[in-house]
Coordinates of N, CA and C in Angstrom, one line a residue:
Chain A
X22 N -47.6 124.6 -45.6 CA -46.9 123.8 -44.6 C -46.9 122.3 -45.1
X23 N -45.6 121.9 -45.0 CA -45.5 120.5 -45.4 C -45.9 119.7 -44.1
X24 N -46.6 120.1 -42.9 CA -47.0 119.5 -41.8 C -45.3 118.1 -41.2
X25 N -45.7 117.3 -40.9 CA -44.9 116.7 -40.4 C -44.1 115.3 -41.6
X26 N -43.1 115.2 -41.9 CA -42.4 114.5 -42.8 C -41.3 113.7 -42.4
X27 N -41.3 112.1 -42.8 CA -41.1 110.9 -42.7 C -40.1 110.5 -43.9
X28 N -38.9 110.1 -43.7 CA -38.0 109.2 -44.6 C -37.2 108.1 -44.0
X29 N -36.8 107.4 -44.7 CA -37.7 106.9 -46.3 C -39.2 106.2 -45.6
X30 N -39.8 105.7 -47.0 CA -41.4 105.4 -46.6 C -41.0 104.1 -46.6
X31 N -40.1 103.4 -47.0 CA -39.9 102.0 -46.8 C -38.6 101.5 -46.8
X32 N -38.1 100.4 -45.7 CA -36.5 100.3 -45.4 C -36.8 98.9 -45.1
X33 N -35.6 97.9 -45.9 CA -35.3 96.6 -45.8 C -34.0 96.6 -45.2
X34 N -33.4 96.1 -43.8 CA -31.9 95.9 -43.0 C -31.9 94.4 -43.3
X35 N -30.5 94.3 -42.6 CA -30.5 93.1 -42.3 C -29.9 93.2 -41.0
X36 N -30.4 92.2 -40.1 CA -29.9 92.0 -38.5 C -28.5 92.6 -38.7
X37 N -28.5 93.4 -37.3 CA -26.9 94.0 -37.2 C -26.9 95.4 -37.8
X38 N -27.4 95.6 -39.0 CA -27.2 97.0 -39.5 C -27.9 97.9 -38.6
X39 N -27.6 99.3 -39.0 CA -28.0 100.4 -38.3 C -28.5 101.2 -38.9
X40 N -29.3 102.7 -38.8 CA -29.9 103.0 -39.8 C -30.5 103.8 -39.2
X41 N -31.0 105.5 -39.6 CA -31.6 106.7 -38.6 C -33.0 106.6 -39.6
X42 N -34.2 106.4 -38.9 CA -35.4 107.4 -39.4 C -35.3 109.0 -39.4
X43 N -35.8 109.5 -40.6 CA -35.6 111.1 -40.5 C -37.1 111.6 -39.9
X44 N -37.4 112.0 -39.5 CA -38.9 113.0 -38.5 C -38.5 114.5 -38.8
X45 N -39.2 115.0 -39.8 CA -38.8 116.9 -39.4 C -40.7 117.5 -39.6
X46 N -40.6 118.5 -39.2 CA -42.1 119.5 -39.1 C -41.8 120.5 -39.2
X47 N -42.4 121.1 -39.9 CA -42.5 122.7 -39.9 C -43.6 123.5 -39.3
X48 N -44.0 123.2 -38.4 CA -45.8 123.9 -37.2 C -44.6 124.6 -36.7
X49 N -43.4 124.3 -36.2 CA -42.7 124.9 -34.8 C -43.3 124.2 -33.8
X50 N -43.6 123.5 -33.7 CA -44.2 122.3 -32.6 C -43.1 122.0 -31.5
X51 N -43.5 122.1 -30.5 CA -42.1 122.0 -29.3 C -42.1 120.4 -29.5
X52 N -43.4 119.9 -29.3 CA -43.5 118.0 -28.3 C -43.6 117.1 -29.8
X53 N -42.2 116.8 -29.7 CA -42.4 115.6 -30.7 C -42.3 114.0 -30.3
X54 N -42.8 113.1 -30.9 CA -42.4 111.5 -30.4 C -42.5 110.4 -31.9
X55 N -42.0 109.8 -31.5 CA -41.9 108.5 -32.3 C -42.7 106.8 -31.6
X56 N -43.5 106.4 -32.8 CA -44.2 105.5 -32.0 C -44.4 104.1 -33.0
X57 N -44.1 103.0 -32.8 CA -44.0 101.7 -33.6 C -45.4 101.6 -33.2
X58 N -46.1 100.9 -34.9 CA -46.9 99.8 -35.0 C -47.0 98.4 -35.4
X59 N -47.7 97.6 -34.3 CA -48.0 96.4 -34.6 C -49.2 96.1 -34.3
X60 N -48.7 95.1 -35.3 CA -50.9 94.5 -35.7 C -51.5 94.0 -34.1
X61 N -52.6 94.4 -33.8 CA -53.1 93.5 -32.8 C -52.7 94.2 -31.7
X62 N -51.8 95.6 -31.6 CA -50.7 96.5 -30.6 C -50.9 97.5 -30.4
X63 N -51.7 98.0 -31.3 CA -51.6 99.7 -31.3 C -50.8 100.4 -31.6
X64 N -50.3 101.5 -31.2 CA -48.9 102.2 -31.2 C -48.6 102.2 -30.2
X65 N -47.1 102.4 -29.7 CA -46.2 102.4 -29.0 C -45.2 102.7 -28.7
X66 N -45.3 103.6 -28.2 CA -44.5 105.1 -27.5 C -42.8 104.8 -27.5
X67 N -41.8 105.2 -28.1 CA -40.7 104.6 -28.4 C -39.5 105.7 -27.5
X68 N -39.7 107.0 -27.6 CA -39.0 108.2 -27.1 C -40.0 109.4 -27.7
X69 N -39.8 110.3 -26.6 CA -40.2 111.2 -27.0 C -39.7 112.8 -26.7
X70 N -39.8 114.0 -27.0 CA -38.8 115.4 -27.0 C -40.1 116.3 -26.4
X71 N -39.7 117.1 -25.1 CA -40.7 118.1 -25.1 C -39.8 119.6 -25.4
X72 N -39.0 119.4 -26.2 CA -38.6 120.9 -26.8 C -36.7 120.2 -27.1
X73 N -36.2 121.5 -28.3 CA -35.0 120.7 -28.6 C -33.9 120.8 -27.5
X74 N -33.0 119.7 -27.1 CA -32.3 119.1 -26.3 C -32.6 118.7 -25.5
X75 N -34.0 118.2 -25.4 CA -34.7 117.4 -24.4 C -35.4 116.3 -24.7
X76 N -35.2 114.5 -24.6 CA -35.3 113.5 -24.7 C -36.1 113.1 -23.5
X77 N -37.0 111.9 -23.8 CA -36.9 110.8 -22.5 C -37.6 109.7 -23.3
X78 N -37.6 108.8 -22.6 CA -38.4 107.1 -23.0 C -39.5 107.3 -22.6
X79 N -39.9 106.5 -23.8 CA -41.2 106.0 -24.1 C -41.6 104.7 -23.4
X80 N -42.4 103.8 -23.9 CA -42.7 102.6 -23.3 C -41.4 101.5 -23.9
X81 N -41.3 101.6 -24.8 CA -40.7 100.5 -25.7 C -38.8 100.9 -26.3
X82 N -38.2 101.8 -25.5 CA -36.7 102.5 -25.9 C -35.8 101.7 -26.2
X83 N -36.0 100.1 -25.8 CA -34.8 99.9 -25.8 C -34.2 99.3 -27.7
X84 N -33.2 99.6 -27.9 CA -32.6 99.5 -29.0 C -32.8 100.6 -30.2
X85 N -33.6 101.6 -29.4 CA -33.3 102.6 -30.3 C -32.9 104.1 -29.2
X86 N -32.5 104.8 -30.3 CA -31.8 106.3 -29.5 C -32.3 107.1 -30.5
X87 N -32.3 108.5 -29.8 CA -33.2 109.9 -30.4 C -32.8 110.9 -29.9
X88 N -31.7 112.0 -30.7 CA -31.8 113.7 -30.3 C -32.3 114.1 -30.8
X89 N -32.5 116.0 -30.0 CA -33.4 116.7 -30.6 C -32.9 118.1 -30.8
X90 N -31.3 118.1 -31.8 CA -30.7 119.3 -31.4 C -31.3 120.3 -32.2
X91 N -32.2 120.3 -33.2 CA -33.3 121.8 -33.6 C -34.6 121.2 -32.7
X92 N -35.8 122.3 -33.3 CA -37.2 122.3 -33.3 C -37.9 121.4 -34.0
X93 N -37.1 121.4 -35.4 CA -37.6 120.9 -36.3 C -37.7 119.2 -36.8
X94 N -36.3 119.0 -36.5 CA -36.2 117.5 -36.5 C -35.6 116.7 -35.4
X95 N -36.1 115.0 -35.2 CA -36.3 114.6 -34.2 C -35.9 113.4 -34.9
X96 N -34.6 112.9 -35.2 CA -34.3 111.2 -35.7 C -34.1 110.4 -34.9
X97 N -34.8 109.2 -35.4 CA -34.6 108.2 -34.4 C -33.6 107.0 -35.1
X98 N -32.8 106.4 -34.2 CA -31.7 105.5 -34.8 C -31.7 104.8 -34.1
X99 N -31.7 103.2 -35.3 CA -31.4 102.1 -34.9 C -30.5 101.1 -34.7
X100 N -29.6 101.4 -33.3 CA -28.2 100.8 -33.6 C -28.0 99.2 -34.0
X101 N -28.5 98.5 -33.5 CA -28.2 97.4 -34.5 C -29.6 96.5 -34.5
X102 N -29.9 96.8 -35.8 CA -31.2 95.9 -36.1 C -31.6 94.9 -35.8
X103 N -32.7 94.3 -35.2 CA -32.9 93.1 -35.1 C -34.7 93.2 -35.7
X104 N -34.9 91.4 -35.7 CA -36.2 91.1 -36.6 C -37.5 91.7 -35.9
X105 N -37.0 92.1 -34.5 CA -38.3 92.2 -33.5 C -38.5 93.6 -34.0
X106 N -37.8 94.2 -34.5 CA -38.0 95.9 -35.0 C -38.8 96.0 -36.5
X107 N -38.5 94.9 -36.8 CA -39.8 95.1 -37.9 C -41.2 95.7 -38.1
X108 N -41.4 96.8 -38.1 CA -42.9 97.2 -38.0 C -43.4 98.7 -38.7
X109 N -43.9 99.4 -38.4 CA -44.0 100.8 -39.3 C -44.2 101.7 -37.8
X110 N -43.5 102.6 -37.9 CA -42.7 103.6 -37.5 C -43.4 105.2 -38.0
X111 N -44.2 105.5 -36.5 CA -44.6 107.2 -37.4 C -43.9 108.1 -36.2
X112 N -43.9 109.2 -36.8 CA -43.5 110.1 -36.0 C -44.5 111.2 -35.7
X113 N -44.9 112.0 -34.8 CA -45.8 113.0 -34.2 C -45.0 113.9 -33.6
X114 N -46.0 115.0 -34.0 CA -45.4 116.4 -33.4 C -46.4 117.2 -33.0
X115 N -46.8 118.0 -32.0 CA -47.9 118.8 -31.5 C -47.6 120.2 -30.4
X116 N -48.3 120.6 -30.7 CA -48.1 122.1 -29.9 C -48.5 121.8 -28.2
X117 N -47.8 122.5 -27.0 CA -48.3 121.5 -25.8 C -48.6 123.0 -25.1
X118 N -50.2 122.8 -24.5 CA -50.6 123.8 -23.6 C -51.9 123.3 -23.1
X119 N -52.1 123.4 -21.5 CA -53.2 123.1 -21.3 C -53.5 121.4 -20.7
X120 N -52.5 121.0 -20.7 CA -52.6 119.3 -21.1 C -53.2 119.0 -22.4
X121 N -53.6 119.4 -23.6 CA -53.7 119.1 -25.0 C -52.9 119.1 -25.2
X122 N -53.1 117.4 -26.1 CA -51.9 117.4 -27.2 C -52.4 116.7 -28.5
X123 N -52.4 117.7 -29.1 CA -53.2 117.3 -30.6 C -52.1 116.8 -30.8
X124 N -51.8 115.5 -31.8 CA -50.6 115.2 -32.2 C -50.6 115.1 -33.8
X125 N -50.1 115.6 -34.7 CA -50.4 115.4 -36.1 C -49.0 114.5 -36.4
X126 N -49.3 113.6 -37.7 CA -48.6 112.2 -37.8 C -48.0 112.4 -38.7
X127 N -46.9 112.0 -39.0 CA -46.3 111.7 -40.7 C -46.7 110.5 -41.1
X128 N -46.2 110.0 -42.3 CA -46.9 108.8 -43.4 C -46.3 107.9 -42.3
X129 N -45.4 107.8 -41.9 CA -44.7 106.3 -41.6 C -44.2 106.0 -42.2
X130 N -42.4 104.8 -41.9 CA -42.1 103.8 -42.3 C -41.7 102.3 -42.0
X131 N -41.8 101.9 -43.2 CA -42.0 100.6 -43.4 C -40.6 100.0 -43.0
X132 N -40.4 99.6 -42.1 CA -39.0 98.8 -42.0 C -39.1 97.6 -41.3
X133 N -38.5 96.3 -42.5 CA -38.6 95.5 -42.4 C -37.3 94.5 -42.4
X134 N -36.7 93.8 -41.2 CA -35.4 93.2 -41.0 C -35.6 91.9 -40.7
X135 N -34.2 91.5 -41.6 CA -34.8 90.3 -42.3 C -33.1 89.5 -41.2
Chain B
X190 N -53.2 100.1 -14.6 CA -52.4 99.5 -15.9 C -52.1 101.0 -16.5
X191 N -51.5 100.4 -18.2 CA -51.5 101.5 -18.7 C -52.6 101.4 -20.0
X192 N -53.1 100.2 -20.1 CA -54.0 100.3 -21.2 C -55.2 100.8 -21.1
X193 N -55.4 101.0 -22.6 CA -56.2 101.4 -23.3 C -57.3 100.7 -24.3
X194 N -58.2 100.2 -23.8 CA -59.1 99.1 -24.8 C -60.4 99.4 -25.4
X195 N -60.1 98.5 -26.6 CA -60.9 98.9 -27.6 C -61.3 97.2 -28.3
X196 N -62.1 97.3 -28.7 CA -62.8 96.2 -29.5 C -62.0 96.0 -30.5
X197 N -61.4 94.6 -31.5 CA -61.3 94.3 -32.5 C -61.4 95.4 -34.0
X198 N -62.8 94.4 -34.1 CA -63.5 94.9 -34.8 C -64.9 94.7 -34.9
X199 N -65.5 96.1 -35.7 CA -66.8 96.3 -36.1 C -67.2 96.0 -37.5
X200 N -68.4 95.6 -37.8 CA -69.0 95.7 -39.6 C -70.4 96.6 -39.4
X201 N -70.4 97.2 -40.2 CA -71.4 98.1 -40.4 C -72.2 98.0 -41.8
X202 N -73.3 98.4 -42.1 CA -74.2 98.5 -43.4 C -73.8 99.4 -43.8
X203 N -73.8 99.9 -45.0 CA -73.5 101.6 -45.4 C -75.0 102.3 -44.8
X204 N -75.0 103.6 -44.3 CA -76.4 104.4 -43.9 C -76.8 104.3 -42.6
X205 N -75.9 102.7 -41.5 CA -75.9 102.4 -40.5 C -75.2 103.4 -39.6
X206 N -75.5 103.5 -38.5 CA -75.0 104.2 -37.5 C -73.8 103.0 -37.0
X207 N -72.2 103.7 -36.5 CA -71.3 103.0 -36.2 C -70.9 103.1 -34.5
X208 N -70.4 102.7 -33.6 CA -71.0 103.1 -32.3 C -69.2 101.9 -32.0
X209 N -68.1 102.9 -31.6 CA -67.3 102.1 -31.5 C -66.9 103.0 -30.0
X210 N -66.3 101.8 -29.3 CA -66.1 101.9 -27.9 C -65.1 102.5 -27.2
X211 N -64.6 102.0 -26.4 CA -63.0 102.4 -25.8 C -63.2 102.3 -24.0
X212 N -62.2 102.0 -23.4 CA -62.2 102.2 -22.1 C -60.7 102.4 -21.8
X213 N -60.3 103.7 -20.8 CA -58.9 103.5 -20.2 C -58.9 103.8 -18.8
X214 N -58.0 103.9 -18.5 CA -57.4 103.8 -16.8 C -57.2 104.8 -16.0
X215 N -56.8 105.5 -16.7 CA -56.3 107.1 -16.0 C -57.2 108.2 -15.9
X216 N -57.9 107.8 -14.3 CA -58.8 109.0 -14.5 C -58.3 110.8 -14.1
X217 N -57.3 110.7 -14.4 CA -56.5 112.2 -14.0 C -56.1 112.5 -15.6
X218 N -56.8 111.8 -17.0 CA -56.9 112.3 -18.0 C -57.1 114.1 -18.3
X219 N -56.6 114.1 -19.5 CA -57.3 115.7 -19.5 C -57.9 115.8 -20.8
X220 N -57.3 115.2 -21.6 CA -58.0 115.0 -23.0 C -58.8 113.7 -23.2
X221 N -59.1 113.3 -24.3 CA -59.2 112.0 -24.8 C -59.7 112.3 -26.3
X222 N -59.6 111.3 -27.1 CA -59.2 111.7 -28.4 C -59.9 110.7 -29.6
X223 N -59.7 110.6 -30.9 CA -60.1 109.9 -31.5 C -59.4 110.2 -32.6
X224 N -58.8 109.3 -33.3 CA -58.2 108.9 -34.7 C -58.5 108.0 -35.9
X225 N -58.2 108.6 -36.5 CA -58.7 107.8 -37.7 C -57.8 107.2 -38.6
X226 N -56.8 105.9 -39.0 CA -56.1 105.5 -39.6 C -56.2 104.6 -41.4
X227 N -56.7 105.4 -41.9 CA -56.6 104.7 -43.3 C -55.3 104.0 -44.1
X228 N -56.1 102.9 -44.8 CA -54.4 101.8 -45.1 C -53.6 102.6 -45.8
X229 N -52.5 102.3 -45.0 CA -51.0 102.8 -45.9 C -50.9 104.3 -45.1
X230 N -51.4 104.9 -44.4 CA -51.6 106.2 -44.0 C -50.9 106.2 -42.6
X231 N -50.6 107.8 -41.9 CA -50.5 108.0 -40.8 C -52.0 107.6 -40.3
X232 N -52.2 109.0 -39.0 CA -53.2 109.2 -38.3 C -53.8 110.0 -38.8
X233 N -54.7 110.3 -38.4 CA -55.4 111.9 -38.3 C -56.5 112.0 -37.5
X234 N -56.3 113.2 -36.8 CA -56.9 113.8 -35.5 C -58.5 113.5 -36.6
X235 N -59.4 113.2 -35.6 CA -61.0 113.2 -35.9 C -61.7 114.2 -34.9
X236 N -61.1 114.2 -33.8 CA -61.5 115.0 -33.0 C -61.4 114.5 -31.1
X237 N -61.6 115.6 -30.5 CA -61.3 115.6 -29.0 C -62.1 115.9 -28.3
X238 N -61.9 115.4 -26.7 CA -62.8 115.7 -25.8 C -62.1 116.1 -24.4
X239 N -62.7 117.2 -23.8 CA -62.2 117.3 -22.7 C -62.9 117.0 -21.9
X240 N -62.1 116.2 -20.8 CA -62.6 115.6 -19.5 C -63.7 116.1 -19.1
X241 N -64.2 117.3 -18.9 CA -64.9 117.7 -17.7 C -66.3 118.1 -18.8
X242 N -66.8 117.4 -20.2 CA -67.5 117.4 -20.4 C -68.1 116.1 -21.0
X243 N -69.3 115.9 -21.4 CA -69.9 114.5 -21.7 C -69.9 114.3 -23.3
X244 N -70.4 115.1 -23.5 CA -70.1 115.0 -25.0 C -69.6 116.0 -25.9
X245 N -69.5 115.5 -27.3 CA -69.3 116.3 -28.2 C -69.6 116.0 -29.7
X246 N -70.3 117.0 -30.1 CA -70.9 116.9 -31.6 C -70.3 117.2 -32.9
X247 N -69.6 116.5 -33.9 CA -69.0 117.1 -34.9 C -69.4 116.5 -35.9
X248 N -70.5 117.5 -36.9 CA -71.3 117.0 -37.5 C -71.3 115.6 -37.7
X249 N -71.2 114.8 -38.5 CA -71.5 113.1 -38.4 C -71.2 112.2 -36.7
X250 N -70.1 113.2 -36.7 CA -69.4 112.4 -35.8 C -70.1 112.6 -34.4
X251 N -70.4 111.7 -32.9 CA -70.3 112.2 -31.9 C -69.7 111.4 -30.5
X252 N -68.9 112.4 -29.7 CA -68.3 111.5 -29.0 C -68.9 111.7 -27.4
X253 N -69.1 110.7 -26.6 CA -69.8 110.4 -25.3 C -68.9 109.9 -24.7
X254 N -68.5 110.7 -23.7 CA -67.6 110.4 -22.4 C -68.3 110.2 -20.9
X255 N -68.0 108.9 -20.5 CA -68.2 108.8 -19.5 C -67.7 108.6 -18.4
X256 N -66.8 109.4 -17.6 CA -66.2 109.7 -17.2 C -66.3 108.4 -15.5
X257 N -67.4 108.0 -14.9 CA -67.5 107.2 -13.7 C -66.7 105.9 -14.0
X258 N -67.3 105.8 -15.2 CA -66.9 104.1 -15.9 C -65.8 104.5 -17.0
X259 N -65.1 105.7 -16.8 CA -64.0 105.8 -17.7 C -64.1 105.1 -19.0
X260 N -65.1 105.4 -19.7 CA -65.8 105.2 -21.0 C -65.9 105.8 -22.3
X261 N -65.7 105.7 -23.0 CA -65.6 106.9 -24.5 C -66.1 105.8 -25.5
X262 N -67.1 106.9 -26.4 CA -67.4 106.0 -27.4 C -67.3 106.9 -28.6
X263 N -67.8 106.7 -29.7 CA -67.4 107.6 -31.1 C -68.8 106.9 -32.1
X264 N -69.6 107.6 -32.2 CA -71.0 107.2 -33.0 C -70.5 107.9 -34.4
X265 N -70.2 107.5 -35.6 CA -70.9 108.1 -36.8 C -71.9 107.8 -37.5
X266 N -72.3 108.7 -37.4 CA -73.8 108.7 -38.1 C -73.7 108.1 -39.9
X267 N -74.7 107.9 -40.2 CA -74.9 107.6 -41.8 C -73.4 106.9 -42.4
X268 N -73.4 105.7 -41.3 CA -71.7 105.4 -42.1 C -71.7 105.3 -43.7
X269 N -70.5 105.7 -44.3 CA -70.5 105.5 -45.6 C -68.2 104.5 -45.7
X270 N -68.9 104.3 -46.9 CA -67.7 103.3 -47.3 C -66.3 104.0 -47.1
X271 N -66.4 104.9 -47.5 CA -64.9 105.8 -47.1 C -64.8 106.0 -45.1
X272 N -65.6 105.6 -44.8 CA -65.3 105.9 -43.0 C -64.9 104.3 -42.7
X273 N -64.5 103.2 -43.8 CA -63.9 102.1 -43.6 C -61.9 102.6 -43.0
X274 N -62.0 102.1 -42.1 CA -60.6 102.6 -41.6 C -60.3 101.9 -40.0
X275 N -59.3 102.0 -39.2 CA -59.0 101.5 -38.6 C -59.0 103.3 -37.6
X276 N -60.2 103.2 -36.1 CA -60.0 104.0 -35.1 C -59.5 103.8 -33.8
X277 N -58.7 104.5 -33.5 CA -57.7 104.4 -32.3 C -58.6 105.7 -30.9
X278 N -59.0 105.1 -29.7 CA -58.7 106.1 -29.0 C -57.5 106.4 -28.6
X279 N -57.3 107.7 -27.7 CA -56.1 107.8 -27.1 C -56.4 108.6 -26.3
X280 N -55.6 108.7 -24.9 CA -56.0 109.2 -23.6 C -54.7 110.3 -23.6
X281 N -54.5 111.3 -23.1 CA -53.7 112.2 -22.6 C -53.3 111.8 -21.2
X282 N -52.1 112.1 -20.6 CA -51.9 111.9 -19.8 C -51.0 113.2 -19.2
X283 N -50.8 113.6 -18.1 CA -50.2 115.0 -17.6 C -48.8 115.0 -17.9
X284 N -48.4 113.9 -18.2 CA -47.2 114.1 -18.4 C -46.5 114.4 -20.3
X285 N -47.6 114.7 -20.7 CA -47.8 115.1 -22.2 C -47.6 113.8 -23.0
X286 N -47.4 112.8 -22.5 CA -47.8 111.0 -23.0 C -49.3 111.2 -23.8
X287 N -49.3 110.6 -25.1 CA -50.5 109.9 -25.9 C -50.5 108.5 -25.5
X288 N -51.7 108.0 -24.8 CA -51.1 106.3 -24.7 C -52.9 106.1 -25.8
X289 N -52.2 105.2 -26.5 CA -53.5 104.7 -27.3 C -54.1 103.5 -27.2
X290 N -55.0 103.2 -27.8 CA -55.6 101.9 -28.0 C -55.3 101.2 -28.9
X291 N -55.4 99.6 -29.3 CA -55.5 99.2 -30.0 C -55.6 99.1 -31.4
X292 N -56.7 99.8 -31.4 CA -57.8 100.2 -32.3 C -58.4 99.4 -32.9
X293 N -59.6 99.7 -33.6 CA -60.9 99.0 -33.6 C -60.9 99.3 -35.5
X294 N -61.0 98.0 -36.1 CA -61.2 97.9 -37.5 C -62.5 98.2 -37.9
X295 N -63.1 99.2 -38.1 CA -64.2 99.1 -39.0 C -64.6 99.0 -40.6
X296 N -65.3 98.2 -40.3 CA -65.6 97.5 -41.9 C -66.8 98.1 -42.7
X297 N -67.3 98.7 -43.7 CA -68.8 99.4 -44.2 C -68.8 98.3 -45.2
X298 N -69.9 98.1 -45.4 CA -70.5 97.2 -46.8 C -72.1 97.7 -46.9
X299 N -71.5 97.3 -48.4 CA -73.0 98.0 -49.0 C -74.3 97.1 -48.6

């Protein structure tokens, strides 16, 4: 199992552009989400999927959008970039039963708009 | 609220016992959690707790929940230099939300 996988690991925009993070898993994991970091912030819940065709917001949605038309992958896209979106970007995916949610992470990326 | 707090940071001795904190909000939790973030890295699960018990032992590691004072801590025993990393609690919430902490920089030196 290639567990949960992240592209690209690092991305330079420039304000205005647009641009999809790729998120895919192979567990078969229903509950996926996407979550920005910042220093001093923690992570921060951006959208999240509890099975495919099923979306909702996270704490932080606005200026990005996310379907979920397989199991497997979950992109998130940024319609027009701005510098406040600068940060690293992981995606999690976890099996949901019980109220557990183990969440296992991809690498993250680095996206930095200038 | 919705947060989740955690200390800064900690420095540790190597062989030192490490004793990092946490407090959140939501006592209708069901999990609560611990991660471990090495530089340049995702996460990775360290391990979990379910609410309706106090602790939990995994080898080095042990986590103490206190549930009145909505409290969680994470002791590793014999820190060593590779347990330098940055740990996150994170609380479960019913609505299958991870809301996390901060997280807390630990530092080992010899």
């Amino acid at each position: 199992n290639a567990g949960v996988t992240q592209t690209p690991k690092f991305q330079v925009l420039k304000t205005g552009q647009s641009m999809t993070l790729q998120c895919a898993q192979d567990m078969n994991h229903e509950y996926m989400s996407w979550y920005r970091q910042d220093p001093g912030m923690g992570l921060r819940l951006i959208h999240y999927s509890v099975g495919a065709g099923i979306t909702d917001q996270g704490e932080v949605p606005n200026g990005y959008n996310v379907s979920r038309s397989t199991t497997e992958d979950f992109p998130l896209r940024l319609l027009s970039a701005a510098p406040s979106q600068t940060s690293v970007y992981f995606c999690a995916s976890s099996s949901r039963g019980q109220g557990k949610n183990e969440q296992y992470f991809g690498p993250g990326t680095r996206l930095t708009v200038t | 609220g919705e947060d989740v707090e955690q200390s800064l940071f900690l420095s540790v001795r190597e062989g030192d016992s490490s004793v990092i904190n946490c407090t959140y909000t939501d006592s209708s939790s069901t999990y609560l959690y611990w991660y471990k973030q090495e530089p340049g890295a995702g996460l990775q699960l360290l391990t979990y707790i379910f609410s309706n018990m106090d602790m939990k032992q995994d080898q080095r590691l042990t986590v103490l929940l206190n549930k009145k004072d909505k409290h969680l801590s994470l002791r590793i025993a014999d820190t060593q230099t590779g347990d330098s990393a940055i740990y996150f609690c994170a609380e479960s919430r019913a609505t299958d939300k991870l809301i996390f902490g901060t997280g807390t920089r630990l530092q080992v030196f010899p």
